[in-house]
PDB file of C-alpha atoms and ligand atoms in Angstrom:
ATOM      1  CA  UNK A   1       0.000   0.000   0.000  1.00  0.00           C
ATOM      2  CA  UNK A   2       2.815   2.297   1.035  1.00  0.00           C
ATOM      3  CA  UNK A   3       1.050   5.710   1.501  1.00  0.00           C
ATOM      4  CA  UNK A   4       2.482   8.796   1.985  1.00  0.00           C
ATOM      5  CA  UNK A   5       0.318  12.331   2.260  1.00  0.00           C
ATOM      6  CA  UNK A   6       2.270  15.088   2.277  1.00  0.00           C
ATOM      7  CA  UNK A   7      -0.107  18.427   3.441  1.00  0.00           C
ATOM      8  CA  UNK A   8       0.565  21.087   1.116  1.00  0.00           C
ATOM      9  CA  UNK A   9      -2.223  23.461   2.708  1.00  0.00           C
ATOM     10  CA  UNK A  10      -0.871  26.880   2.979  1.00  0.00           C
ATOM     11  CA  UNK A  11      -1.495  27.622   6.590  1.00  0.00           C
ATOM     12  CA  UNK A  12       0.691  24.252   7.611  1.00  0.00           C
ATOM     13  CA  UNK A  13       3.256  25.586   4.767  1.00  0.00           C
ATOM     14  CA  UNK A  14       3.484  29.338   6.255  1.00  0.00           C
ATOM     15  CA  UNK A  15       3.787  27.767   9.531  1.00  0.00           C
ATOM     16  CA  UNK A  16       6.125  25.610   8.941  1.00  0.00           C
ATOM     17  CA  UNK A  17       8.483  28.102   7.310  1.00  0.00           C
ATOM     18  CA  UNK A  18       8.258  29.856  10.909  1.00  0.00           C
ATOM     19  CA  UNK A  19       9.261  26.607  12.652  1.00  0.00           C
ATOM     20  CA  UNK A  20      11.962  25.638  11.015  1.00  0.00           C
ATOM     21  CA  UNK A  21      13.641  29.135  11.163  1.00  0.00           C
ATOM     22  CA  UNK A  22      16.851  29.175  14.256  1.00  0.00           C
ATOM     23  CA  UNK A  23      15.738  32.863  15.366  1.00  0.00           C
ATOM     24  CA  UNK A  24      12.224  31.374  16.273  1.00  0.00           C
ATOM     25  CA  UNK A  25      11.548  31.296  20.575  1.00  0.00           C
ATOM     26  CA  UNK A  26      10.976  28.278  22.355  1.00  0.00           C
ATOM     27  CA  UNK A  27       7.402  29.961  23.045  1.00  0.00           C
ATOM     28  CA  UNK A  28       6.767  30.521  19.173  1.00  0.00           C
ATOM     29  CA  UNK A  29       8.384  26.875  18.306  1.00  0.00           C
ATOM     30  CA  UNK A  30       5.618  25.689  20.498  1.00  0.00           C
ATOM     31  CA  UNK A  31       2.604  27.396  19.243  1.00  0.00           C
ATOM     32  CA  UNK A  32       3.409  27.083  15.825  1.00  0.00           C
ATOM     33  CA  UNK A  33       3.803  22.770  17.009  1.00  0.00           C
ATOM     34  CA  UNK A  34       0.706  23.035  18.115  1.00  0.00           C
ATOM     35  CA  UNK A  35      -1.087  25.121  15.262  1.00  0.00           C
ATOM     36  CA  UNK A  36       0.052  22.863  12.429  1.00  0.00           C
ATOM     37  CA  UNK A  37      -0.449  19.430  14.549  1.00  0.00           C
ATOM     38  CA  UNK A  38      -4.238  21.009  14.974  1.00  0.00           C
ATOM     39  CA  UNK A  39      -4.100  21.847  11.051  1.00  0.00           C
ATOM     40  CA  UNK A  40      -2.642  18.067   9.745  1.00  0.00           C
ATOM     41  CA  UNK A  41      -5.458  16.596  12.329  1.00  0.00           C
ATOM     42  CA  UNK A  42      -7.880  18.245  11.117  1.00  0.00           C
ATOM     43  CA  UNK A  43      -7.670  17.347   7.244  1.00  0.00           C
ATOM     44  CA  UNK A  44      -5.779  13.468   8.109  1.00  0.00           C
ATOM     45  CA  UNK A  45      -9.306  12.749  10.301  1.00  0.00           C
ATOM     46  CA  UNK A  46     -11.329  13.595   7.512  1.00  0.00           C
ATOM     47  CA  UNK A  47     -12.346   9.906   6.540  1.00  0.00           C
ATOM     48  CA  UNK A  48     -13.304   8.736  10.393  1.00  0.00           C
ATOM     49  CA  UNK A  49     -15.818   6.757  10.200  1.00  0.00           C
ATOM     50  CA  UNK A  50     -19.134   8.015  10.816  1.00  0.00           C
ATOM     51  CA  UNK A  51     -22.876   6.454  12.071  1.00  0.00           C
ATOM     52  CA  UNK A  52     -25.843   8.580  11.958  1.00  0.00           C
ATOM     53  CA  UNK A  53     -27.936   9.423  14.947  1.00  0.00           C
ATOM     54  CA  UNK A  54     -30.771  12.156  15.767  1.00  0.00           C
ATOM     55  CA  UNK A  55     -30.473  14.933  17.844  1.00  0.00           C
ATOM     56  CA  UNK A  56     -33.853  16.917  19.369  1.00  0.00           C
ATOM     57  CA  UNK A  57     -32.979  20.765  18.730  1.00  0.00           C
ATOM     58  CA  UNK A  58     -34.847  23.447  20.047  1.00  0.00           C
ATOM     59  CA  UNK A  59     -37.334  22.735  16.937  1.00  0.00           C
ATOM     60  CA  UNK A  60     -37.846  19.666  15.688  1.00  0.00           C
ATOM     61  CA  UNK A  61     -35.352  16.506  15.891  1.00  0.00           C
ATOM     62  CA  UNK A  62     -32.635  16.648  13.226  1.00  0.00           C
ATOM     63  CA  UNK A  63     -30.616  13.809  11.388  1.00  0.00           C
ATOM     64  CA  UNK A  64     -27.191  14.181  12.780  1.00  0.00           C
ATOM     65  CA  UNK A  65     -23.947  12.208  12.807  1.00  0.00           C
ATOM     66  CA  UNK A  66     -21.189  11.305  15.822  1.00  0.00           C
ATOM     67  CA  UNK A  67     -17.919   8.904  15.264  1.00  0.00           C
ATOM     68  CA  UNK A  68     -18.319   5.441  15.254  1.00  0.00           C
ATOM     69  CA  UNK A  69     -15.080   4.633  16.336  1.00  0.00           C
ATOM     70  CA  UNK A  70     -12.774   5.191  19.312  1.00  0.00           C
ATOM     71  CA  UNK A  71     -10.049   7.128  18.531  1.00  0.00           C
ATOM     72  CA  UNK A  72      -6.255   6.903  20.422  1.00  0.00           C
ATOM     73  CA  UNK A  73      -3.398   9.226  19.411  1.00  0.00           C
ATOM     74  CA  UNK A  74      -0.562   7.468  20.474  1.00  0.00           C
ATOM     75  CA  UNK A  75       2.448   9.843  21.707  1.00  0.00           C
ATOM     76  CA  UNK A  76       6.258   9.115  21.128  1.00  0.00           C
ATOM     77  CA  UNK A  77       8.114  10.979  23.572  1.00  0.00           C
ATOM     78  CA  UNK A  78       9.222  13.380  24.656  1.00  0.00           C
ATOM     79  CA  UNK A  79       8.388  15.392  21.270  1.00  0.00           C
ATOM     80  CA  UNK A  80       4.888  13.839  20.381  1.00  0.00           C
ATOM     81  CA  UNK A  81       3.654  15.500  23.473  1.00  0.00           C
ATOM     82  CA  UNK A  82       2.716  18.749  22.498  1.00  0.00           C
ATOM     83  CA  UNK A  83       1.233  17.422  19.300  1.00  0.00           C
ATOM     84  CA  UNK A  84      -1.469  15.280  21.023  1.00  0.00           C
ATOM     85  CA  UNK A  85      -2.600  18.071  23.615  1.00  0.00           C
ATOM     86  CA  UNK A  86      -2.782  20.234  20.523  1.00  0.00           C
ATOM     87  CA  UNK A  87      -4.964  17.627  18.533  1.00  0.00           C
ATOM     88  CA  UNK A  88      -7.127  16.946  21.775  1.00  0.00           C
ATOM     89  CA  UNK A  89      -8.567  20.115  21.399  1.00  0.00           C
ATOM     90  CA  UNK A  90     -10.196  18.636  18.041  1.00  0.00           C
ATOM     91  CA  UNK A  91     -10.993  15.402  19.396  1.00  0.00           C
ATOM     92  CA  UNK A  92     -11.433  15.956  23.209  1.00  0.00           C
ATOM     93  CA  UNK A  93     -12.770  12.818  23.637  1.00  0.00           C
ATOM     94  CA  UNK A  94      -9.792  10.708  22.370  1.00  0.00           C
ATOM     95  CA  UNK A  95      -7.624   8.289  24.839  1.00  0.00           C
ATOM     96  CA  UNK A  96      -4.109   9.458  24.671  1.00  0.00           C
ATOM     97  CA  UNK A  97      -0.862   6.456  24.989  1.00  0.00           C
ATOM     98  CA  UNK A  98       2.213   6.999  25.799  1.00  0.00           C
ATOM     99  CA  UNK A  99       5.935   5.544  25.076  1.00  0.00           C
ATOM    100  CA  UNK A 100       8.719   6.720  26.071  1.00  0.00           C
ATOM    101  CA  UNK A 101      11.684   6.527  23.623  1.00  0.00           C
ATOM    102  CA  UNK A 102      14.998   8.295  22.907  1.00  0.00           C
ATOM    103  CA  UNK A 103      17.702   7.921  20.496  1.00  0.00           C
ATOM    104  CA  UNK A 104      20.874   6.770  21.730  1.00  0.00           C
ATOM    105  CA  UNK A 105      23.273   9.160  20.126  1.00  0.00           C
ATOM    106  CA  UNK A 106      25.735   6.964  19.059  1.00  0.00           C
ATOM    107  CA  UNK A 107      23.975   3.938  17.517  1.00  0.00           C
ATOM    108  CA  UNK A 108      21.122   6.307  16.574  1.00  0.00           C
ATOM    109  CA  UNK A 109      18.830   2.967  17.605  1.00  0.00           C
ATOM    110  CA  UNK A 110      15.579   3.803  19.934  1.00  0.00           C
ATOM    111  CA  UNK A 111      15.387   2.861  23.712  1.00  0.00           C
ATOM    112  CA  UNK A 112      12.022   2.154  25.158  1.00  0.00           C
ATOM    113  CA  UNK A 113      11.530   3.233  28.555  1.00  0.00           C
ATOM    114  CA  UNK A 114       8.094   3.638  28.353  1.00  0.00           C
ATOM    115  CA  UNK A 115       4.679   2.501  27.833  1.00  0.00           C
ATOM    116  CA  UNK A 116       1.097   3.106  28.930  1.00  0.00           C
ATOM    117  CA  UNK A 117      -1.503   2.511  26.251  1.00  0.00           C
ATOM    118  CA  UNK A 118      -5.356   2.603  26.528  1.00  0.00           C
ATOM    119  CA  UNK A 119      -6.548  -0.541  27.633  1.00  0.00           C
ATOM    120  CA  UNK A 120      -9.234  -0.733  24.271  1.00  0.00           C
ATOM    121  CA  UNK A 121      -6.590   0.319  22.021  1.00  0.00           C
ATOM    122  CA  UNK A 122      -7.072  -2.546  19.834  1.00  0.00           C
ATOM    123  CA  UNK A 123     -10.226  -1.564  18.895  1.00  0.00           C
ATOM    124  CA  UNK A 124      -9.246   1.919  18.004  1.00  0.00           C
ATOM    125  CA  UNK A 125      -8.370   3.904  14.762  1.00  0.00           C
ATOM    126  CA  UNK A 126      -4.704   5.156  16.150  1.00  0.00           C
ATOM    127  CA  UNK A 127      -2.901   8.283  15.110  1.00  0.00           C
ATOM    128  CA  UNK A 128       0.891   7.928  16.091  1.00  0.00           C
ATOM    129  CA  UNK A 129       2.139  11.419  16.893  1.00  0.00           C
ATOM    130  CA  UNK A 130       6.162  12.250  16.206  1.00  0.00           C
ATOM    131  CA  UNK A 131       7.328  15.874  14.743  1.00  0.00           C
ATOM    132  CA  UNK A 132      10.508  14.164  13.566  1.00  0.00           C
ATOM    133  CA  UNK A 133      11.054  10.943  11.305  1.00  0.00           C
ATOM    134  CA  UNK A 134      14.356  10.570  10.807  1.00  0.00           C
ATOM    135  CA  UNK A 135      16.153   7.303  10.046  1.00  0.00           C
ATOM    136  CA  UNK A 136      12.387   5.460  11.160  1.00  0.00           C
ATOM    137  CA  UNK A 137      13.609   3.761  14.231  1.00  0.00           C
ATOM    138  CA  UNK A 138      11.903   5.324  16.665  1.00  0.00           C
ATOM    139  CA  UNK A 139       8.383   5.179  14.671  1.00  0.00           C
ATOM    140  CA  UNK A 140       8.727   1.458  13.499  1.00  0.00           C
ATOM    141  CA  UNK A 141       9.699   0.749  17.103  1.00  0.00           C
ATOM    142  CA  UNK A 142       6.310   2.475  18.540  1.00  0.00           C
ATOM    143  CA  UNK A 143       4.220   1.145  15.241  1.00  0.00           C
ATOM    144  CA  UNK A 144       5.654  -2.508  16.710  1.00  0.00           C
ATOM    145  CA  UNK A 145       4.538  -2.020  20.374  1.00  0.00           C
ATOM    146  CA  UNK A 146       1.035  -1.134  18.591  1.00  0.00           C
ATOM    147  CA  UNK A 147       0.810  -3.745  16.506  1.00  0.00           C
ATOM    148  CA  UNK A 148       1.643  -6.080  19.380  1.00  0.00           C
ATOM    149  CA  UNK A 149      -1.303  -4.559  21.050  1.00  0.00           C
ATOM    150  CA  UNK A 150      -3.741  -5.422  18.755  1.00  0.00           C
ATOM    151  CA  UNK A 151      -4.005  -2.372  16.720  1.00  0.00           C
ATOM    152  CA  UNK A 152      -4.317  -2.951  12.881  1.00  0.00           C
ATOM    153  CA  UNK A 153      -4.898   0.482  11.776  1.00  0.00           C
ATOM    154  CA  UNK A 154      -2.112   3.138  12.275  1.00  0.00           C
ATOM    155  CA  UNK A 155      -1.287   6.283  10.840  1.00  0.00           C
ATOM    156  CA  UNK A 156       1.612   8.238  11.509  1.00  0.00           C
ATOM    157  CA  UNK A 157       1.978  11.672  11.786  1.00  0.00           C
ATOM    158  CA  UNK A 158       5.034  13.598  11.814  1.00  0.00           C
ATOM    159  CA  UNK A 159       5.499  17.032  10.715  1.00  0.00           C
ATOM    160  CA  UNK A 160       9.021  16.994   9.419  1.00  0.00           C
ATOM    161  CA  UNK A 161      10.576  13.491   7.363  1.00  0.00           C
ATOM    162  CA  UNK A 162      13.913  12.203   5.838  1.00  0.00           C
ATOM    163  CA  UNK A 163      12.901  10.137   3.131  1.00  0.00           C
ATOM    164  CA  UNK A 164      15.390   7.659   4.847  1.00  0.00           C
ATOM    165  CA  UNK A 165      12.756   7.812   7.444  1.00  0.00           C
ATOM    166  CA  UNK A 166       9.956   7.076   5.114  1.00  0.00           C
ATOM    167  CA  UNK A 167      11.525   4.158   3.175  1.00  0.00           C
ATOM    168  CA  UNK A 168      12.289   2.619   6.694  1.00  0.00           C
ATOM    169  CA  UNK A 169       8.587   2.557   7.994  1.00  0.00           C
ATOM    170  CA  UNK A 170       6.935   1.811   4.672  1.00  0.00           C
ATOM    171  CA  UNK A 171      10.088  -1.366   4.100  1.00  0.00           C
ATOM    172  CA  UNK A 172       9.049  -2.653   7.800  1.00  0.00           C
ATOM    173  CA  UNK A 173       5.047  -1.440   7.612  1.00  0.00           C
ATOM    174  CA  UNK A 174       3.717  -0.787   4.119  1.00  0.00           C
ATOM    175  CA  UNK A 175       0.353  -1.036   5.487  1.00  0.00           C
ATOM    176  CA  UNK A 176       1.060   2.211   8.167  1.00  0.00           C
ATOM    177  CA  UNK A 177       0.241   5.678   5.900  1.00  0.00           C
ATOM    178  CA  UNK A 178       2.298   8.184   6.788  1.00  0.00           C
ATOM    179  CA  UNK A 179       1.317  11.751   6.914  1.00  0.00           C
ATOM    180  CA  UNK A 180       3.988  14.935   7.294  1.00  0.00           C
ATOM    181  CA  UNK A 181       3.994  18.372   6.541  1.00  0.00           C
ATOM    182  CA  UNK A 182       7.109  17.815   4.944  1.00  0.00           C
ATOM    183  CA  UNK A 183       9.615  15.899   3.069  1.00  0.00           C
ATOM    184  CA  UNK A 184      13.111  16.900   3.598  1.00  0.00           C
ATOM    185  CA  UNK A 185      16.161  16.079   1.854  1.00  0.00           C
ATOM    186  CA  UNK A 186      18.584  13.721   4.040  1.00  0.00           C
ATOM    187  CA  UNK A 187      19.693  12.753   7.371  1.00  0.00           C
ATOM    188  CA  UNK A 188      22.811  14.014   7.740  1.00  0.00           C
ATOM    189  CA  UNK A 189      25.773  12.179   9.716  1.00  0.00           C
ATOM    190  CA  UNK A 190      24.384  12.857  13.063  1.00  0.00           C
ATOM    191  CA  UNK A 191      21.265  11.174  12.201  1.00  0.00           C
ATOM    192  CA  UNK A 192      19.219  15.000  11.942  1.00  0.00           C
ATOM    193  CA  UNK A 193      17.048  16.104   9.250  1.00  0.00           C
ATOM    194  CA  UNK A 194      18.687  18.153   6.367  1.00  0.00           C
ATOM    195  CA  UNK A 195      17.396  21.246   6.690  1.00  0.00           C
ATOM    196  CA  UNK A 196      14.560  20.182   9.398  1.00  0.00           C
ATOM    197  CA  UNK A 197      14.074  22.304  12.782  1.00  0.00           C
ATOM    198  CA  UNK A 198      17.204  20.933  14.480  1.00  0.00           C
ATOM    199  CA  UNK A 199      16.137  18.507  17.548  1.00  0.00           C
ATOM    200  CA  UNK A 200      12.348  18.951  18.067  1.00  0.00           C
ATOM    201  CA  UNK A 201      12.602  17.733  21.831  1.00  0.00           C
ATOM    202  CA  UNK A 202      15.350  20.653  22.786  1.00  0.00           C
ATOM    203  CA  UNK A 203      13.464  23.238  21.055  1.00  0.00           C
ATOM    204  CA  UNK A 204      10.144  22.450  22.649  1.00  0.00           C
ATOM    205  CA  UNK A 205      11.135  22.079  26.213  1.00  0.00           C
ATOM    206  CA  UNK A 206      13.957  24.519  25.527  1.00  0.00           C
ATOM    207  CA  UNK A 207      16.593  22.097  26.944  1.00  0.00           C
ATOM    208  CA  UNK A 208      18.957  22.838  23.891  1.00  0.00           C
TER     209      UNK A 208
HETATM  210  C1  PRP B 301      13.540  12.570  18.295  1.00  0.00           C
HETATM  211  C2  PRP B 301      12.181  12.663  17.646  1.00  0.00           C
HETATM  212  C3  PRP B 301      11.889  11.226  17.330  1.00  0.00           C
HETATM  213  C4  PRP B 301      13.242  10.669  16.990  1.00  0.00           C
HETATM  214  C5  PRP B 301      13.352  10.552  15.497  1.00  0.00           C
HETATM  215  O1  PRP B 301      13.432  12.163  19.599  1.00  0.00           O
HETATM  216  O2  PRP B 301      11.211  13.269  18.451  1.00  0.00           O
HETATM  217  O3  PRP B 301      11.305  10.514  18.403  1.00  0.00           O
HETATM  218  O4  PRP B 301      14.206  11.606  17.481  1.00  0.00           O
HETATM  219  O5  PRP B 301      14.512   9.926  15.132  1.00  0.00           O
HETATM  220  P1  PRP B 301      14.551   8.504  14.421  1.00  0.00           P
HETATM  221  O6  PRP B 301      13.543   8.537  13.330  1.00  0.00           O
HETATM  222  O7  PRP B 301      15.956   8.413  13.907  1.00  0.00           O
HETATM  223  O8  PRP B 301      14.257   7.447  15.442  1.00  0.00           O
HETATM  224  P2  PRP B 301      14.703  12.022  20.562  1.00  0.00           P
HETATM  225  O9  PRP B 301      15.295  10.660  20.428  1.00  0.00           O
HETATM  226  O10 PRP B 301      15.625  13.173  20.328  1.00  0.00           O
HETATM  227  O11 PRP B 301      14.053  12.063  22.004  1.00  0.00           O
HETATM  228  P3  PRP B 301      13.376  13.286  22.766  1.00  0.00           P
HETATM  229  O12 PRP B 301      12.069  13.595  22.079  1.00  0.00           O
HETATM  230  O13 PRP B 301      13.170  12.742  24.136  1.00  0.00           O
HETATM  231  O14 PRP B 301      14.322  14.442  22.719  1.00  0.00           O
HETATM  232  N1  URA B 302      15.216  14.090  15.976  1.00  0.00           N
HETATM  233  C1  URA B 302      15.033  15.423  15.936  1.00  0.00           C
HETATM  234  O1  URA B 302      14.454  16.013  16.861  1.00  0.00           O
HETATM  235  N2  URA B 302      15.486  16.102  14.863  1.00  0.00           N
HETATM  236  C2  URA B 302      16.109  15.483  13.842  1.00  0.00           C
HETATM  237  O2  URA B 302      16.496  16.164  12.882  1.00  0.00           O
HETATM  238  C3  URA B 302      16.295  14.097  13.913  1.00  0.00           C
HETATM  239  C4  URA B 302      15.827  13.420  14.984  1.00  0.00           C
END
């Protein structure tokens, strides 16, 4: 299937100029996270499911709809945080997991440390949340944990990808679509998006 949706809308594009850019503040670099996760939510959960039900207005009863499926946005950490509180404000409604992961800096592989998931994730349409995709390890090791949950739909959301990043998850899950703001050009030898935002993490929590 290997699906990839880049969002070209100009809002997320303007925004994203803003994000990337060194001079922006640890304040802005967090609204602006939170702006464009709210802005890729909003078109990615355009094709939830939907069953119809009635609701009695002030006039008459009208035909109405509501979602007919539980939805879990699924948080890679520390990063994915501020995208899911952002997206919550869509879908208030939505259980929100958690795993813990970080790169180790030298063999650029994930470590878990980790992991609290809804208990009815499995029966869930799931929305992983990650502003960076960089070699993939970190998102195929979360899609894993999912899948080993039960979950058999998953999209992943990112704002900024290496298409290193991209081959990796489709190679390992071609049935995971994959949905960014933007498709960079390389990893470079540190393992960091070329240009990307620098390390997402430091410049949310300003820890840089
Ligand atoms: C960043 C980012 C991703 C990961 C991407 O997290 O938020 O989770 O790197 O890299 P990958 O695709 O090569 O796995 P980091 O490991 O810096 O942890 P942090 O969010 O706690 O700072
Ligand atoms: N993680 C980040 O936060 N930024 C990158 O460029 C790569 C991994």
């Amino acid at each position: 299937m290997q699906k990839l949706t880049v969002m070209s809308h100009p809002l997320i594009q303007h925004k994203l100029s803003i994000l990337r850019a060194d001079s922006t503040s640890v304040r802005e670099f967090r609204e602006l996270c939170k702006e464009i996760s709210m802005l890729m939510a909003f078109e990615a959960m355009s094709d939830l499911p939907l069953k119809e039900t009635t609701v009695q207005t002030p006039v008459d009863v009208a035909k109405a709809h509501e979602l007919s499926k539980k939805l879990s946005l699924v948080v890679i950490l520390r990063a994915g945080l501020i995208m899911a509180d952002a997206i919550l404000n869509l879908v208030p409604t939505a259980r929100v997991g958690h795993l813990g992961m970080y790169r180790d800096p030298d063999t650029l592989q994930p470590v878990e440390y980790y992991k609290k998931l809804p208990s009815d994730i499995a029966e869930s349409e799931v929305f992983l949340l990650d502003p960076m995709l960089a070699t993939g390890g970190s998102a195929s090791a979360g899609i894993e944990v999912l899948k080993a949950s039960g979950v058999n739909h998953i999209r992943l959301m990112c704002i900024i990808a290496a298409p290193e990043g991209i081959k990796a998850v489709h190679d390992a899950h071609p049935d995971v679509e994959i949905i960014v703001a933007a498709k960079d050009s390389h990893l470079n030898d540190h393992g960091y998006i070329v240009p990307g935002l620098g390390d997402a993490g430091d410049r949310i929590y300003g820890t840089r």
